[in-house]
Amino acid sequence: MECFSELVKMYIAKGEFDFHPKYKEIDLVNLRFANDLFILCGATEVSLKLIRRALRMFCDLSGLHMNSSKSFCYFVGVSQVEEKKLCEILRISASSLPVKYLGIPLTTRQLKASDCRMLVEKIKHKIKGWGSKHLSYAGRVVLINFVIFGVCNYWCQTVFLPISTIKEIENIVKAYL
């Protein structure tokens, strides 16, 4: 990924690359997490063509390829027509905010209950699959403590869950017990 950063820096030095407006002051172009990459730029045709060229050069140098089916563009303040045109440049589809990373919505604001629907649905799905006819009360408690609260703790390490979501999860767990 260092060569990608160097290529983008070269485009910046030439004045060909447009920063994302919120990150120009700190020269932020990309964020890396394990094997994931967030590329931040202004929503211009020139910038996206430069990114596509940098990704192609990175691919040629490293042999690593971007998985287009797992890659997305996120736009703010861009018309749908422009959004479609810009997505075609990178040959990846658009998605909507908030961005989900490892299953958790990333946002700068506190989550709403609607942002946590997938967590509640995931818990319901897990409990539905367990059934309760063949498990003792103690067995159900162990599953709840390790699986359900494990998933909740994973989310809580990153974001604050709304009280309404916590209460909904508690009600689901009580009904299962």
mmCIF file of C-alpha atoms in Angstrom:
data_model
loop_
_atom_site.group_PDB
_atom_site.id
_atom_site.type_symbol
_atom_site.label_atom_id
_atom_site.label_comp_id
_atom_site.label_asym_id
_atom_site.label_seq_id
_atom_site.Cartn_x
_atom_site.Cartn_y
_atom_site.Cartn_z
ATOM 1 C CA MET A 1 0.000 0.000 0.000
ATOM 2 C CA GLU A 2 2.977 2.311 0.381
ATOM 3 C CA CYS A 3 3.370 2.467 -3.396
ATOM 4 C CA PHE A 4 -0.297 3.521 -3.696
ATOM 5 C CA SER A 5 0.337 6.381 -1.245
ATOM 6 C CA GLU A 6 3.436 7.426 -3.170
ATOM 7 C CA LEU A 7 1.540 7.448 -6.465
ATOM 8 C CA VAL A 8 -1.235 9.607 -5.033
ATOM 9 C CA LYS A 9 1.368 11.976 -3.509
ATOM 10 C CA MET A 10 2.912 12.330 -6.970
ATOM 11 C CA TYR A 11 -0.497 13.363 -8.387
ATOM 12 C CA ILE A 12 -0.995 15.795 -5.507
ATOM 13 C CA ALA A 13 2.400 17.405 -6.181
ATOM 14 C CA LYS A 14 1.414 17.907 -9.833
ATOM 15 C CA GLY A 15 -1.851 19.531 -8.723
ATOM 16 C CA GLU A 16 -3.892 16.872 -10.524
ATOM 17 C CA PHE A 17 -5.600 15.367 -7.486
ATOM 18 C CA ASP A 18 -8.508 16.931 -5.558
ATOM 19 C CA PHE A 19 -8.661 16.205 -1.851
ATOM 20 C CA HIS A 20 -11.922 15.448 -0.134
ATOM 21 C CA PRO A 21 -12.913 18.950 1.124
ATOM 22 C CA LYS A 22 -12.870 17.926 4.812
ATOM 23 C CA TYR A 23 -9.402 16.344 4.635
ATOM 24 C CA LYS A 24 -7.404 18.759 2.468
ATOM 25 C CA GLU A 25 -6.040 20.673 5.452
ATOM 26 C CA ILE A 26 -4.443 17.525 6.912
ATOM 27 C CA ASP A 27 -3.485 15.945 3.548
ATOM 28 C CA LEU A 28 -5.514 12.802 4.292
ATOM 29 C CA VAL A 29 -5.926 10.604 1.229
ATOM 30 C CA ASN A 30 -6.371 7.097 2.591
ATOM 31 C CA LEU A 31 -7.114 5.112 5.728
ATOM 32 C CA ARG A 32 -5.989 1.515 6.060
ATOM 33 C CA PHE A 33 -7.419 -1.142 8.364
ATOM 34 C CA ALA A 34 -5.914 -4.628 8.120
ATOM 35 C CA ASN A 35 -6.569 -5.487 4.459
ATOM 36 C CA ASP A 36 -9.143 -2.735 3.826
ATOM 37 C CA LEU A 37 -8.508 0.661 2.283
ATOM 38 C CA PHE A 38 -10.625 3.821 2.347
ATOM 39 C CA ILE A 39 -9.618 6.322 -0.343
ATOM 40 C CA LEU A 40 -10.821 9.875 0.277
ATOM 41 C CA CYS A 41 -10.988 12.444 -2.493
ATOM 42 C CA GLY A 42 -13.039 15.158 -4.096
ATOM 43 C CA ALA A 43 -15.816 13.826 -6.319
ATOM 44 C CA THR A 44 -14.184 14.859 -9.576
ATOM 45 C CA GLU A 45 -13.612 12.891 -12.746
ATOM 46 C CA VAL A 46 -9.909 13.759 -12.777
ATOM 47 C CA SER A 47 -9.330 12.551 -9.210
ATOM 48 C CA LEU A 48 -11.146 9.270 -9.766
ATOM 49 C CA LYS A 49 -9.256 8.591 -12.999
ATOM 50 C CA LEU A 50 -6.006 9.168 -11.120
ATOM 51 C CA ILE A 51 -7.122 6.783 -8.382
ATOM 52 C CA ARG A 52 -8.034 4.147 -10.980
ATOM 53 C CA ARG A 53 -4.613 4.588 -12.598
ATOM 54 C CA ALA A 54 -2.862 4.347 -9.201
ATOM 55 C CA LEU A 55 -4.822 1.182 -8.340
ATOM 56 C CA ARG A 56 -3.947 -0.352 -11.707
ATOM 57 C CA MET A 57 -0.245 0.464 -11.179
ATOM 58 C CA PHE A 58 -0.413 -0.986 -7.658
ATOM 59 C CA CYS A 59 -1.963 -4.144 -9.111
ATOM 60 C CA ASP A 60 0.777 -4.414 -11.754
ATOM 61 C CA LEU A 61 3.514 -3.977 -9.133
ATOM 62 C CA SER A 62 2.094 -6.201 -6.399
ATOM 63 C CA GLY A 63 -0.068 -8.724 -8.225
ATOM 64 C CA LEU A 64 -2.928 -7.900 -5.844
ATOM 65 C CA HIS A 65 -6.319 -7.146 -7.373
ATOM 66 C CA MET A 66 -9.204 -5.113 -6.003
ATOM 67 C CA ASN A 67 -12.391 -7.133 -5.541
ATOM 68 C CA SER A 68 -14.954 -4.966 -7.344
ATOM 69 C CA SER A 69 -17.891 -6.846 -5.822
ATOM 70 C CA LYS A 70 -16.703 -5.891 -2.316
ATOM 71 C CA SER A 71 -15.726 -2.314 -3.180
ATOM 72 C CA PHE A 72 -18.006 0.714 -3.009
ATOM 73 C CA CYS A 73 -18.073 4.465 -3.653
ATOM 74 C CA TYR A 74 -19.725 6.759 -1.130
ATOM 75 C CA PHE A 75 -20.765 10.234 -2.239
ATOM 76 C CA VAL A 76 -22.005 13.310 -0.407
ATOM 77 C CA GLY A 77 -23.476 16.318 -2.199
ATOM 78 C CA VAL A 78 -23.333 14.712 -5.661
ATOM 79 C CA SER A 79 -26.329 14.233 -7.971
ATOM 80 C CA GLN A 80 -27.348 10.690 -8.899
ATOM 81 C CA VAL A 81 -26.415 11.305 -12.536
ATOM 82 C CA GLU A 82 -22.920 12.484 -11.561
ATOM 83 C CA GLU A 83 -22.638 9.648 -9.029
ATOM 84 C CA LYS A 84 -23.345 7.048 -11.726
ATOM 85 C CA LYS A 85 -20.812 8.636 -14.079
ATOM 86 C CA LEU A 86 -18.134 8.694 -11.368
ATOM 87 C CA CYS A 87 -18.802 5.070 -10.383
ATOM 88 C CA GLU A 88 -18.288 3.995 -13.985
ATOM 89 C CA ILE A 89 -14.808 5.509 -13.890
ATOM 90 C CA LEU A 90 -13.753 3.216 -11.040
ATOM 91 C CA ARG A 91 -16.000 0.375 -12.244
ATOM 92 C CA ILE A 92 -17.495 -0.144 -8.804
ATOM 93 C CA SER A 93 -21.004 0.495 -7.492
ATOM 94 C CA ALA A 94 -22.185 3.221 -5.163
ATOM 95 C CA SER A 95 -23.479 2.550 -1.675
ATOM 96 C CA SER A 96 -25.036 4.725 1.000
ATOM 97 C CA LEU A 97 -23.710 6.033 4.273
ATOM 98 C CA PRO A 98 -23.028 5.125 7.003
ATOM 99 C CA VAL A 99 -20.131 2.934 5.919
ATOM 100 C CA LYS A 100 -20.104 -0.474 7.575
ATOM 101 C CA TYR A 101 -16.747 -1.831 8.664
ATOM 102 C CA LEU A 102 -16.621 -5.382 10.042
ATOM 103 C CA GLY A 103 -20.395 -5.231 10.389
ATOM 104 C CA ILE A 104 -20.544 -2.015 12.426
ATOM 105 C CA PRO A 105 -21.774 1.285 10.959
ATOM 106 C CA LEU A 106 -19.056 3.938 11.154
ATOM 107 C CA THR A 107 -20.416 7.395 11.729
ATOM 108 C CA THR A 108 -19.392 10.632 13.397
ATOM 109 C CA ARG A 109 -22.709 10.939 15.190
ATOM 110 C CA GLN A 110 -24.272 8.764 17.856
ATOM 111 C CA LEU A 111 -26.108 5.771 16.429
ATOM 112 C CA LYS A 112 -29.885 5.787 16.192
ATOM 113 C CA ALA A 113 -32.009 2.718 16.864
ATOM 114 C CA SER A 114 -32.527 2.384 13.084
ATOM 115 C CA ASP A 115 -28.731 2.105 12.618
ATOM 116 C CA CYS A 116 -28.742 -0.874 15.010
ATOM 117 C CA ARG A 117 -31.530 -2.844 13.308
ATOM 118 C CA MET A 118 -29.030 -5.278 11.822
ATOM 119 C CA LEU A 119 -27.663 -6.043 15.314
ATOM 120 C CA VAL A 120 -31.156 -6.744 16.674
ATOM 121 C CA GLU A 121 -32.017 -8.881 13.618
ATOM 122 C CA LYS A 122 -28.760 -10.807 13.966
ATOM 123 C CA ILE A 123 -29.572 -11.581 17.609
ATOM 124 C CA LYS A 124 -33.118 -12.650 16.732
ATOM 125 C CA HIS A 125 -31.770 -14.907 13.986
ATOM 126 C CA LYS A 126 -29.261 -16.553 16.345
ATOM 127 C CA ILE A 127 -31.855 -17.202 19.035
ATOM 128 C CA LYS A 128 -34.376 -18.526 16.507
ATOM 129 C CA GLY A 129 -31.796 -21.056 15.321
ATOM 130 C CA TRP A 130 -31.115 -22.354 18.828
ATOM 131 C CA GLY A 131 -34.626 -23.315 19.826
ATOM 132 C CA SER A 132 -35.196 -23.953 23.514
ATOM 133 C CA LYS A 133 -36.901 -27.321 23.755
ATOM 134 C CA HIS A 134 -33.676 -29.306 24.118
ATOM 135 C CA LEU A 135 -31.672 -26.837 26.205
ATOM 136 C CA SER A 136 -31.762 -26.480 29.944
ATOM 137 C CA TYR A 137 -32.179 -23.084 31.547
ATOM 138 C CA ALA A 138 -28.428 -23.096 32.361
ATOM 139 C CA GLY A 139 -27.624 -23.955 28.735
ATOM 140 C CA ARG A 140 -29.687 -21.022 27.488
ATOM 141 C CA VAL A 141 -27.947 -18.703 29.991
ATOM 142 C CA VAL A 142 -24.509 -19.831 28.748
ATOM 143 C CA LEU A 143 -25.502 -19.221 25.106
ATOM 144 C CA ILE A 144 -26.843 -15.765 25.965
ATOM 145 C CA ASN A 145 -23.777 -14.793 27.992
ATOM 146 C CA PHE A 146 -21.206 -15.934 25.469
ATOM 147 C CA VAL A 147 -22.869 -15.468 22.101
ATOM 148 C CA ILE A 148 -25.437 -12.688 22.429
ATOM 149 C CA PHE A 149 -23.523 -10.546 24.890
ATOM 150 C CA GLY A 150 -20.307 -11.283 22.957
ATOM 151 C CA VAL A 151 -21.846 -9.749 19.835
ATOM 152 C CA CYS A 152 -23.147 -6.789 21.859
ATOM 153 C CA ASN A 153 -19.752 -6.252 23.510
ATOM 154 C CA TYR A 154 -18.089 -6.285 20.087
ATOM 155 C CA TRP A 155 -20.357 -3.437 18.973
ATOM 156 C CA CYS A 156 -19.951 -1.572 22.272
ATOM 157 C CA GLN A 157 -16.158 -1.511 21.879
ATOM 158 C CA THR A 158 -16.668 0.790 18.895
ATOM 159 C CA VAL A 159 -19.973 2.634 19.332
ATOM 160 C CA PHE A 160 -22.521 3.584 21.965
ATOM 161 C CA LEU A 161 -25.724 1.634 21.548
ATOM 162 C CA PRO A 162 -28.966 3.570 21.976
ATOM 163 C CA ILE A 163 -30.898 2.752 25.165
ATOM 164 C CA SER A 164 -33.885 1.642 23.075
ATOM 165 C CA THR A 165 -31.710 -0.943 21.292
ATOM 166 C CA ILE A 166 -30.312 -2.232 24.575
ATOM 167 C CA LYS A 167 -33.830 -2.590 25.989
ATOM 168 C CA GLU A 168 -35.010 -4.369 22.844
ATOM 169 C CA ILE A 169 -32.121 -6.843 23.102
ATOM 170 C CA GLU A 170 -32.886 -7.385 26.796
ATOM 171 C CA ASN A 171 -36.536 -8.126 25.938
ATOM 172 C CA ILE A 172 -35.514 -10.642 23.267
ATOM 173 C CA VAL A 173 -33.154 -12.355 25.714
ATOM 174 C CA LYS A 174 -35.817 -12.428 28.479
ATOM 175 C CA ALA A 175 -38.340 -13.967 26.103
ATOM 176 C CA TYR A 176 -35.815 -16.644 25.102
ATOM 177 C CA LEU A 177 -35.047 -17.510 28.731
#
